[in-house]
PDB file of C-alpha atoms and ligand atoms in Angstrom:
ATOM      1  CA  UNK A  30      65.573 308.961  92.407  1.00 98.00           C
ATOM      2  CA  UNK A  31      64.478 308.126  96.256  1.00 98.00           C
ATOM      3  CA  UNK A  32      66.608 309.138  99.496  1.00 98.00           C
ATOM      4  CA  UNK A  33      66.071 307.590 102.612  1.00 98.00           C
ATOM      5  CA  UNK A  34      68.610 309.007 105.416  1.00 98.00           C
ATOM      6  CA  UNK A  35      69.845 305.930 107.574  1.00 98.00           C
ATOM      7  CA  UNK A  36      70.682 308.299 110.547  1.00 98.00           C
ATOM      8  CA  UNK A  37      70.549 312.443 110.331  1.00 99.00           C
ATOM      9  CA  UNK A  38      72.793 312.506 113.177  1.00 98.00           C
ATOM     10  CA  UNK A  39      76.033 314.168 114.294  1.00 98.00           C
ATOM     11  CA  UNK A  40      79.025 312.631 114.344  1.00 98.00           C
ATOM     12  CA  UNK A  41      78.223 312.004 118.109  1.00 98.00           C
ATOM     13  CA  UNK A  42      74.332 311.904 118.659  1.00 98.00           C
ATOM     14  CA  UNK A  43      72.776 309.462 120.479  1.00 98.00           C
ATOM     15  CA  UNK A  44      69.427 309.701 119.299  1.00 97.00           C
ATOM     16  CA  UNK A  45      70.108 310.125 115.876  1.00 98.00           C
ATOM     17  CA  UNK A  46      72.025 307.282 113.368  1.00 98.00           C
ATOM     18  CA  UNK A  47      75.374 308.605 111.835  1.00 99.00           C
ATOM     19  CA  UNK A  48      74.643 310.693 108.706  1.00 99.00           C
ATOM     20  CA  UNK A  49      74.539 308.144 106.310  1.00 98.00           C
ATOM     21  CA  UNK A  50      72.080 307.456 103.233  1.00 99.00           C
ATOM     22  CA  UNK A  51      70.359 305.214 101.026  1.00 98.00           C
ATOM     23  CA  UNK A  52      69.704 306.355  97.096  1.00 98.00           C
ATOM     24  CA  UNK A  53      67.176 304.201  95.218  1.00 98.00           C
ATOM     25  CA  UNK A  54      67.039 304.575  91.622  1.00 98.00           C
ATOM     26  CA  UNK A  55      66.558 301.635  88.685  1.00 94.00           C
ATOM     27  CA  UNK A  56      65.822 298.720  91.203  1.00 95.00           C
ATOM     28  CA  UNK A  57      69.922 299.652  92.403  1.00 98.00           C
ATOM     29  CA  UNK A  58      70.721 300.795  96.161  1.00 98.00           C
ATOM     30  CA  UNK A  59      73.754 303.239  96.393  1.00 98.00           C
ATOM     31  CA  UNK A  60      74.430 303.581 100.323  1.00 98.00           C
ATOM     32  CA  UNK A  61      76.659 307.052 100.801  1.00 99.00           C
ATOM     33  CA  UNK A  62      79.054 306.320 103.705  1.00 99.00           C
ATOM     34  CA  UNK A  63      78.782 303.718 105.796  1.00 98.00           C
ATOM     35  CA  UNK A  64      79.410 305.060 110.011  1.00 98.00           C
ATOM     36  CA  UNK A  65      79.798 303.242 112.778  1.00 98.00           C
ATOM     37  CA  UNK A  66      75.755 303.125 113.486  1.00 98.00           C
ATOM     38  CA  UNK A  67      75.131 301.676 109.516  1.00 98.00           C
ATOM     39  CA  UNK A  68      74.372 298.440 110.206  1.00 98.00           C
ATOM     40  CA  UNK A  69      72.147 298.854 113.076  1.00 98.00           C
ATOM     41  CA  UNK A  70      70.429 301.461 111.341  1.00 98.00           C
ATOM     42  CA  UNK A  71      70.057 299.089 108.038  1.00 98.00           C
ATOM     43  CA  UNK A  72      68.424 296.533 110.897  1.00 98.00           C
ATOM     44  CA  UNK A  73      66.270 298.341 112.425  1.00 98.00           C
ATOM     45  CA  UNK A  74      64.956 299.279 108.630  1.00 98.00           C
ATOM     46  CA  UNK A  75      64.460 295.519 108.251  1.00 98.00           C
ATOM     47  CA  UNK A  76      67.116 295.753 105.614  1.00 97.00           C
ATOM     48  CA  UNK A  77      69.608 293.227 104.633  1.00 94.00           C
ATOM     49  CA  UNK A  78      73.630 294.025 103.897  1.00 92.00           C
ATOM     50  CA  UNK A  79      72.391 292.156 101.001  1.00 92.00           C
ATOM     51  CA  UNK A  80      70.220 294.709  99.385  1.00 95.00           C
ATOM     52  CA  UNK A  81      73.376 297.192  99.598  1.00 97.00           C
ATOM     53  CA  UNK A  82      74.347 297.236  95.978  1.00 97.00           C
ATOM     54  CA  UNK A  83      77.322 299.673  95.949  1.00 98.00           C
ATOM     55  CA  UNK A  84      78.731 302.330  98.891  1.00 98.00           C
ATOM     56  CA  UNK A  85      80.139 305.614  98.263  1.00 99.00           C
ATOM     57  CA  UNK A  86      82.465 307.263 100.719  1.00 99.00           C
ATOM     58  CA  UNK A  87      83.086 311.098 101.404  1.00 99.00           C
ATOM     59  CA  UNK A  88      85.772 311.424 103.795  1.00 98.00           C
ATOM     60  CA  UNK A  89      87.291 308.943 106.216  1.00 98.00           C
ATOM     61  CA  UNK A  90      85.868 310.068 109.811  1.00 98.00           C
ATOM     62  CA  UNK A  91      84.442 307.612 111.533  1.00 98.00           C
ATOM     63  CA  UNK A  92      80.435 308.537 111.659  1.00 98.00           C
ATOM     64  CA  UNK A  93      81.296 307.770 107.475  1.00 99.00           C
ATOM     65  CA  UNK A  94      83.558 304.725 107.052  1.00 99.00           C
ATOM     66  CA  UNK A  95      83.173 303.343 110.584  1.00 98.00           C
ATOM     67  CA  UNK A  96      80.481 300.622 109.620  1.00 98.00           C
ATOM     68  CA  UNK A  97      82.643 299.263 106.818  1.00 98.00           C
ATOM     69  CA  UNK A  98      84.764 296.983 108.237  1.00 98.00           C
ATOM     70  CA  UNK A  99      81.449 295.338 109.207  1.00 98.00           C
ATOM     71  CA  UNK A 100      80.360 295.713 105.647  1.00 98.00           C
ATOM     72  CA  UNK A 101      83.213 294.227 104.464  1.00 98.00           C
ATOM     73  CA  UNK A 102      83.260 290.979 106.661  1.00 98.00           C
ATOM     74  CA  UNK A 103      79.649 289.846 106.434  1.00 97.00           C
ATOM     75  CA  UNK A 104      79.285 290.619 102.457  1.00 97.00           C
ATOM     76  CA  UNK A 105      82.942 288.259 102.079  1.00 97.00           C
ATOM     77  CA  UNK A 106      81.054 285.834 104.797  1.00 97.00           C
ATOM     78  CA  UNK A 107      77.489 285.666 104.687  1.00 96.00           C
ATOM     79  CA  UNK A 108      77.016 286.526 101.603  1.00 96.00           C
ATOM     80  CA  UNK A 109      80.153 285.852  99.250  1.00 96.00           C
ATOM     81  CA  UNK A 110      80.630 288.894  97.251  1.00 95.00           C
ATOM     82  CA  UNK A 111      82.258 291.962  97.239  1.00 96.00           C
ATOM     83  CA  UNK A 112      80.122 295.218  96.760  1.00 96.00           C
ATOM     84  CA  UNK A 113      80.946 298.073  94.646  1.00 98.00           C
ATOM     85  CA  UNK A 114      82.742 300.889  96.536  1.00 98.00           C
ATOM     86  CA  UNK A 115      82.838 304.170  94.890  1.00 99.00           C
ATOM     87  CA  UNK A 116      85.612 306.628  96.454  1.00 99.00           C
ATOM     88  CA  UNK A 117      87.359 309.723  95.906  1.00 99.00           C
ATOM     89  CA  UNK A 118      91.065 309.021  94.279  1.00 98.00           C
ATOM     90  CA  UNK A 119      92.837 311.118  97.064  1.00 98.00           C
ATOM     91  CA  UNK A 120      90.730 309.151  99.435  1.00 98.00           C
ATOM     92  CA  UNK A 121      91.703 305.459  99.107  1.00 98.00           C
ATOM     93  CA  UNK A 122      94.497 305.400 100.292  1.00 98.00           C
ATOM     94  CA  UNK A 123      93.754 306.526 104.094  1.00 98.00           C
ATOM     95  CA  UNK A 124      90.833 304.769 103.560  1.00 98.00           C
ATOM     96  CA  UNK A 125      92.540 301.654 103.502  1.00 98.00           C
ATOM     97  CA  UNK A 126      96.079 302.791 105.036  1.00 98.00           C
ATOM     98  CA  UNK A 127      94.908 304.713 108.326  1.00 98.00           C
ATOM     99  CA  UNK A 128      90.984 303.402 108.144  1.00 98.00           C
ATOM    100  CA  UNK A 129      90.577 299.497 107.337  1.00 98.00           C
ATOM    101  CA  UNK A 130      93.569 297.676 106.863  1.00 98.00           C
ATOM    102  CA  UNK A 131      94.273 296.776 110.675  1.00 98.00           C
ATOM    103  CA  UNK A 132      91.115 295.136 111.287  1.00 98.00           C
ATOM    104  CA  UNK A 133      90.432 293.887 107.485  1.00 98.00           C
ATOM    105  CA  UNK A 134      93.908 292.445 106.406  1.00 98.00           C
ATOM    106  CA  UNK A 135      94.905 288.866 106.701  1.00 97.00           C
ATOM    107  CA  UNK A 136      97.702 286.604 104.929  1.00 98.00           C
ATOM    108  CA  UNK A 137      95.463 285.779 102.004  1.00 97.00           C
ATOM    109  CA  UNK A 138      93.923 289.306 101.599  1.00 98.00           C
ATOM    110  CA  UNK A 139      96.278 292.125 101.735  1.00 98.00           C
ATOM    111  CA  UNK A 140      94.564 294.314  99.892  1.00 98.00           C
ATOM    112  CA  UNK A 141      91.398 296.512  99.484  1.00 98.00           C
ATOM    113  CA  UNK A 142      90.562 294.752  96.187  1.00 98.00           C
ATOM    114  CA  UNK A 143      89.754 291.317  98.480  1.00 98.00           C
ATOM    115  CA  UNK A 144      87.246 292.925  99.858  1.00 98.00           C
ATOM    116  CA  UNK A 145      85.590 295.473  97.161  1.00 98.00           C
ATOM    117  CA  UNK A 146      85.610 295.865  93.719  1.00 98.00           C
ATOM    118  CA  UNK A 147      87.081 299.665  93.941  1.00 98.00           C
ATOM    119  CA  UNK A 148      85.575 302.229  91.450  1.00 98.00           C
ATOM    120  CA  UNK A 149      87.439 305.292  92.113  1.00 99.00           C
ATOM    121  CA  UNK A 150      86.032 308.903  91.835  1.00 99.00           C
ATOM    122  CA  UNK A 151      87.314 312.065  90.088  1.00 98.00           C
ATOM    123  CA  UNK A 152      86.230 315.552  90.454  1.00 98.00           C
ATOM    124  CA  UNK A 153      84.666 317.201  87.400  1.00 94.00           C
ATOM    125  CA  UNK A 154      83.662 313.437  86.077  1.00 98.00           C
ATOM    126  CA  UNK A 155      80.619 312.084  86.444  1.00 98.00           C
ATOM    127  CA  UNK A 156      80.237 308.639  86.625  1.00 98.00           C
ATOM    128  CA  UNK A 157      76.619 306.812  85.822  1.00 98.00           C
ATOM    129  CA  UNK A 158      76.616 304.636  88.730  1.00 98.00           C
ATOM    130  CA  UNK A 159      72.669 303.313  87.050  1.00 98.00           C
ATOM    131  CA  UNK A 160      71.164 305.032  83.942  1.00 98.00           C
ATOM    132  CA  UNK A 161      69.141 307.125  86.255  1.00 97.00           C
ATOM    133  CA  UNK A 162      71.696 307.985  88.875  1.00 98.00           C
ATOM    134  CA  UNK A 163      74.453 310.372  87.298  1.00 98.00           C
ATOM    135  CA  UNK A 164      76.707 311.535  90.754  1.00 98.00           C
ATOM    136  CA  UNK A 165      79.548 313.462  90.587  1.00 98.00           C
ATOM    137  CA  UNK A 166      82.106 314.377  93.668  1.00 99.00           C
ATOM    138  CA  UNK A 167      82.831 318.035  94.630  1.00 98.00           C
ATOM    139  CA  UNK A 168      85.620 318.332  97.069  1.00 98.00           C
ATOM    140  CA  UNK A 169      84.665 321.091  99.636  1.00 98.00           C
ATOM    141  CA  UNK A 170      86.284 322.236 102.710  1.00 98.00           C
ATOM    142  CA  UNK A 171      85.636 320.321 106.011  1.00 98.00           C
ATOM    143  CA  UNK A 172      89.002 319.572 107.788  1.00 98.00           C
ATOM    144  CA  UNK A 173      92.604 321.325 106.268  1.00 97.00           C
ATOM    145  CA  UNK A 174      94.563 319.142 104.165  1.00 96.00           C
ATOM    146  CA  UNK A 175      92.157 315.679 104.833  1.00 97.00           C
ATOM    147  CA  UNK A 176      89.748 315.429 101.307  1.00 98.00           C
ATOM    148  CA  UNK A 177      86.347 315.715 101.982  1.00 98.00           C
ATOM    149  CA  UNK A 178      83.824 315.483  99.150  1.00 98.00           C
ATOM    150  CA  UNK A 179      80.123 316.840  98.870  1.00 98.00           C
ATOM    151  CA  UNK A 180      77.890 315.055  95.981  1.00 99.00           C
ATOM    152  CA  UNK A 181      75.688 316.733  92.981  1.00 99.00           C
ATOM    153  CA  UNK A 182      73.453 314.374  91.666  1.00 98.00           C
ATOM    154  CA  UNK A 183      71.455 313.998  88.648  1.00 98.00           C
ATOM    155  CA  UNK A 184      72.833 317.794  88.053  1.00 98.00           C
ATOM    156  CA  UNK A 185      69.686 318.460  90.342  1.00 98.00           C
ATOM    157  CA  UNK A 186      70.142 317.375  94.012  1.00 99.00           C
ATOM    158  CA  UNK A 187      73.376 318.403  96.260  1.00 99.00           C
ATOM    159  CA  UNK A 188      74.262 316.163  99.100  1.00 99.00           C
ATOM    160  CA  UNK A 189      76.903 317.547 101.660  1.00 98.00           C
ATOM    161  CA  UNK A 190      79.103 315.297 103.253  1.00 91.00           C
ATOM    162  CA  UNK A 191      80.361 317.292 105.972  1.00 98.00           C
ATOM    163  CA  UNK A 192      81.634 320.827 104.859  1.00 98.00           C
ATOM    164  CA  UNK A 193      82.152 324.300 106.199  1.00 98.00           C
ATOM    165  CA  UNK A 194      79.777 326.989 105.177  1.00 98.00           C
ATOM    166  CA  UNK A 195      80.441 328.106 101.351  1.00 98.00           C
ATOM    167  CA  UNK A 196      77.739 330.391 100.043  1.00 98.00           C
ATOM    168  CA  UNK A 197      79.530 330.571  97.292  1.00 98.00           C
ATOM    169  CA  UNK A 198      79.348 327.114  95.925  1.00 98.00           C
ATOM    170  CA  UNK A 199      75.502 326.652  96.834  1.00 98.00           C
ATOM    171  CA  UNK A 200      74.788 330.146  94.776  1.00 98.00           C
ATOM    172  CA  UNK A 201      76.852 328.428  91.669  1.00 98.00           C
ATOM    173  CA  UNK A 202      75.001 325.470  91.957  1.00 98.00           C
ATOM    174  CA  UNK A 203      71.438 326.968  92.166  1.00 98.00           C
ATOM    175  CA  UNK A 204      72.115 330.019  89.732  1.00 98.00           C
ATOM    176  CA  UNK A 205      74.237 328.282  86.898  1.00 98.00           C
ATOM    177  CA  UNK A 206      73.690 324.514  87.466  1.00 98.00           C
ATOM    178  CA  UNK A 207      70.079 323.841  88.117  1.00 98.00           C
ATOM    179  CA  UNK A 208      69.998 322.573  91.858  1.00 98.00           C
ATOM    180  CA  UNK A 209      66.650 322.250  93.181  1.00 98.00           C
ATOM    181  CA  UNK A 210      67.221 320.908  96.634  1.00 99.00           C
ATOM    182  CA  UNK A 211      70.056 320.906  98.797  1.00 99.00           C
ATOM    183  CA  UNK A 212      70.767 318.386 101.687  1.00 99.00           C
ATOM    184  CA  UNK A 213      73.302 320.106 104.081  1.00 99.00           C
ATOM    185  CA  UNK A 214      74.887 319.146 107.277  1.00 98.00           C
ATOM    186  CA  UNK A 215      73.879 321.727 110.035  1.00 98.00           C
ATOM    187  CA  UNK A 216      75.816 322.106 113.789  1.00 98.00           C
ATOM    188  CA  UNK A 217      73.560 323.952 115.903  1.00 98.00           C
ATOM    189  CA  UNK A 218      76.501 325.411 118.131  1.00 98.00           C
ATOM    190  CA  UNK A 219      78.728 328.676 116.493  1.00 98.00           C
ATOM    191  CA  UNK A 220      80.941 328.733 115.269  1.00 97.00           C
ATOM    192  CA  UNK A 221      80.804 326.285 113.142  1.00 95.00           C
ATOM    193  CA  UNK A 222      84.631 325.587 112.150  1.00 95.00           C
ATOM    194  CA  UNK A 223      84.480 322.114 110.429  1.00 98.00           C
ATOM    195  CA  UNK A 224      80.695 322.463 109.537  1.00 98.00           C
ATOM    196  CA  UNK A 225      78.411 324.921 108.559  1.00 98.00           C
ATOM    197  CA  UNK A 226      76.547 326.198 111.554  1.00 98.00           C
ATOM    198  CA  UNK A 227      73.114 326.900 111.672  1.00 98.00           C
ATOM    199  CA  UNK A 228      73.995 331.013 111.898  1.00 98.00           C
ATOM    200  CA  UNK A 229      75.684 330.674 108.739  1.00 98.00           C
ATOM    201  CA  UNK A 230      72.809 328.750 106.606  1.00 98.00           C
ATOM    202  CA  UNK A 231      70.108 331.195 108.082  1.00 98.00           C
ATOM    203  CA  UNK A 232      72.260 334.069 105.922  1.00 98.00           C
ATOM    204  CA  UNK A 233      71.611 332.554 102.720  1.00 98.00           C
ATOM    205  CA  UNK A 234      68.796 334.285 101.157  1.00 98.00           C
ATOM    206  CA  UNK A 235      65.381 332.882 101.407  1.00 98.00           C
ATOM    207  CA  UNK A 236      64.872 331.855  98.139  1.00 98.00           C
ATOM    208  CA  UNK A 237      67.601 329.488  98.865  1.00 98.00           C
ATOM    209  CA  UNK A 238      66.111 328.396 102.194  1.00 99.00           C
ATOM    210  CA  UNK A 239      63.798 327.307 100.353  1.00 98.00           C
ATOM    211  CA  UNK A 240      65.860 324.776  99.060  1.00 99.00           C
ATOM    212  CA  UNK A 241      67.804 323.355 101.695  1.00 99.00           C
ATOM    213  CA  UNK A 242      66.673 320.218 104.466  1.00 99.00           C
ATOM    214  CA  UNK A 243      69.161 320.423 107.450  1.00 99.00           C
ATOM    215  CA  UNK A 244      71.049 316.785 108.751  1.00 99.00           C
ATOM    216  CA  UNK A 245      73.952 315.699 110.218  1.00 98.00           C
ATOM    217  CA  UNK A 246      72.111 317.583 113.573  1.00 98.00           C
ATOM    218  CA  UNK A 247      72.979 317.241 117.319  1.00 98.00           C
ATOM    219  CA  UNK A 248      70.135 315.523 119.812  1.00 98.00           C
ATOM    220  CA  UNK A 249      69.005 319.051 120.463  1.00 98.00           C
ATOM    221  CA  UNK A 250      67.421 319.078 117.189  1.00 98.00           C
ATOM    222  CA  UNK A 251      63.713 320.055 118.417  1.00 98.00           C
ATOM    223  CA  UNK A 252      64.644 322.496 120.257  1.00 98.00           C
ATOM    224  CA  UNK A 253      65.353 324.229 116.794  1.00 98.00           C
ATOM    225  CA  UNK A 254      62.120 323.416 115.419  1.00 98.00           C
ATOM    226  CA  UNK A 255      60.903 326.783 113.511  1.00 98.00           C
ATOM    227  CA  UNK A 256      64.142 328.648 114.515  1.00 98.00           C
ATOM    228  CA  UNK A 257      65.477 327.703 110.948  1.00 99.00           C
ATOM    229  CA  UNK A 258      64.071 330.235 108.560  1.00 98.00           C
ATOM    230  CA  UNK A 259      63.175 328.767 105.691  1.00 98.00           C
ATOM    231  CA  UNK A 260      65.136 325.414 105.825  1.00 99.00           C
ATOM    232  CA  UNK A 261      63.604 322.274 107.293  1.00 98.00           C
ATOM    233  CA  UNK A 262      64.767 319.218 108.684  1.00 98.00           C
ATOM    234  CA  UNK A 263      65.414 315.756 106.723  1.00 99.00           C
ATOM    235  CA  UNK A 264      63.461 313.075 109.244  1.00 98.00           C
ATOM    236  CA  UNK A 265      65.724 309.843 109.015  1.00 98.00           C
ATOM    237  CA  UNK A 266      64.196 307.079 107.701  1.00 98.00           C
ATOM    238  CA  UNK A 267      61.874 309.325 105.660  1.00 98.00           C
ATOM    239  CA  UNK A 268      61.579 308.238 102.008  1.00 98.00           C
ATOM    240  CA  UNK A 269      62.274 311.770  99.614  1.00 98.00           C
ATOM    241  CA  UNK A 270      61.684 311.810  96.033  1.00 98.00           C
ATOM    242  CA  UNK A 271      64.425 314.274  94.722  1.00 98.00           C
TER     243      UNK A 271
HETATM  244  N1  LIG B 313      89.027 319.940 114.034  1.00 55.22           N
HETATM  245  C1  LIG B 313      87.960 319.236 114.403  1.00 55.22           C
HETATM  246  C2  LIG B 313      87.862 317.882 114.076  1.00 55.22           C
HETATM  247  C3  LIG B 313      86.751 317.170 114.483  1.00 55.22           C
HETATM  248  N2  LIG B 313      85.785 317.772 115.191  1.00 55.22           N
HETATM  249  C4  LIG B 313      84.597 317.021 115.646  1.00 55.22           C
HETATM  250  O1  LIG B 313      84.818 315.634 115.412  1.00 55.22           O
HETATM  251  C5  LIG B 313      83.827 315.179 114.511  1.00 55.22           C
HETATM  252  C6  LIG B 313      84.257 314.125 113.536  1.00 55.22           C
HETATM  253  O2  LIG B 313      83.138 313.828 112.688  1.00 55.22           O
HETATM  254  P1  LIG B 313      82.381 315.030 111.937  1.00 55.22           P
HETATM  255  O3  LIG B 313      81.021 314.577 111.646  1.00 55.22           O
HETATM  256  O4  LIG B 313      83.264 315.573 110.898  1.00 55.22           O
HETATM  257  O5  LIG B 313      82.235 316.134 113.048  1.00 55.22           O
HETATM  258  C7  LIG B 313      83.431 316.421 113.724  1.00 55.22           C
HETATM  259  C8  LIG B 313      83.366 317.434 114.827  1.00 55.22           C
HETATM  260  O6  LIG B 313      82.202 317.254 115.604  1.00 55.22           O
HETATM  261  C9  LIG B 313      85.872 319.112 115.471  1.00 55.22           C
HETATM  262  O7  LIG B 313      84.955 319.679 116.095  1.00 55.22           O
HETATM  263  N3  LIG B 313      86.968 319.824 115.073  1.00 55.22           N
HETATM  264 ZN1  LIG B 314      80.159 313.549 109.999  1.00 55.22          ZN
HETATM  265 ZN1  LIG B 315      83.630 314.680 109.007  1.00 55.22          ZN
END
């Protein structure tokens, strides 16, 4: 499968689109989250809603779901149909509750279902969203008590959403579970508190480095240019076979 950040950004860079990507694999394009900056970022790739086949959400903050109301509109609009949106069961309802229902819900559409055909996500179960793109959600810690949920893909690529720093969990997933590369969201600033911080990732042991791109970064980015050990940067709009 192909990767192709739409924005490596923070959740408030300016230079930088919102965190958000698109997977290729079998002729299908899974977008994972959709922020605020999503559909800019899917126009200045000379990209169409239209070639959006499905969207997977990891958390409700706004540099992930804020482009879907968007989304949601033109696809019913411009293009009559409702895309596949793959979420995490404990996050549909704020999705729709505290996330899209005020700007989405009118007399004849009350629902979520008027807009997407749902597919909802379980931990520890898999789901073959193509026949070559096997994804499976891993809840990991970003904000207390509001579900958050990193991906591990083709049981060879993991793709943070946003998440605090948890050694442990990369270790498992490179020792016992065959990772070979690791996307992780990276704040520059320490301490870290709802993300890993770039003193955190730099304790992991190089052979793990090795491994990991940094994204979800601040505008400062180059400033950090060769100040991150082993781990390099994922260049939006970059194409990555992983
Ligand atoms: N307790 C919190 C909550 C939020 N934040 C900041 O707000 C951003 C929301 O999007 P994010 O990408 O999760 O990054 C969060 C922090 O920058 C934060 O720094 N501390
Ligand atoms: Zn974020
Ligand atoms: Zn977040």
């Amino acid at each position: 499968m192909k990767i192709q950040m739409l924005g490596t950004g923070s959740a408030f860079a300016k230079t930088y689109y919102n965190n958000n990507a698109l997977v290729y694999a079998d002729d299908f394009t899974l977008m994972i989250d959709c922020g605020i900056t999503a559909p800019t970022a899917l126009h200045k790739l000379g990209k169409s809603l239209n070639d959006i086949h499905a969207v997977l959400i990891t958390h409700i903050h706004a540099d992930h779901v804020g482009g879907l109301e968007e989304l949601a509109f033109r696809m019913k609009f411009q293009h009559n149909r409702k895309p596949l949106l793959y979420v995490p069961s404990k996050v549909i309802t704020p999705l729709w509750e505290n996330t899209l229902k005020g700007g989405l819900t009118q007399d004849q559409w009350p629902s979520i279902d008027d807009f997407f055909d749902v597919v909802l996500l379980e931990e520890h179960v898999p789901v073959m969203i193509t026949p070559q793109l096997k994804v499976e959600i891993i809840e990991t810690p970003h904000i207390p008590n509001k579900p958050s949920y990193s991906l591990y893909i083709n049981d060879r690529f993991f793709y943070s959403a946003d998440m605090q720093f948890h050694p442990q969990l990369l270790h498992q997933l490179v020792e016992e579970r065959g990772c070979r590369t690791i996307f992780h969201d990276c704040q520059f600033q320490s301490p870290g508190v709802v993300h890993a911080c770039l003193k955190e990732l730099l304790t992991l042991p190089d052979e793990l480095q090795k491994l990991v791109w940094l994204m979800h970064y601040a505008d400062d980015q180059e400033q950090f240019k060769g100040k991150t050990g082993y781990m390099r940067f994922v260049e939006q709009h970059k194409i990555y076979e992983v």
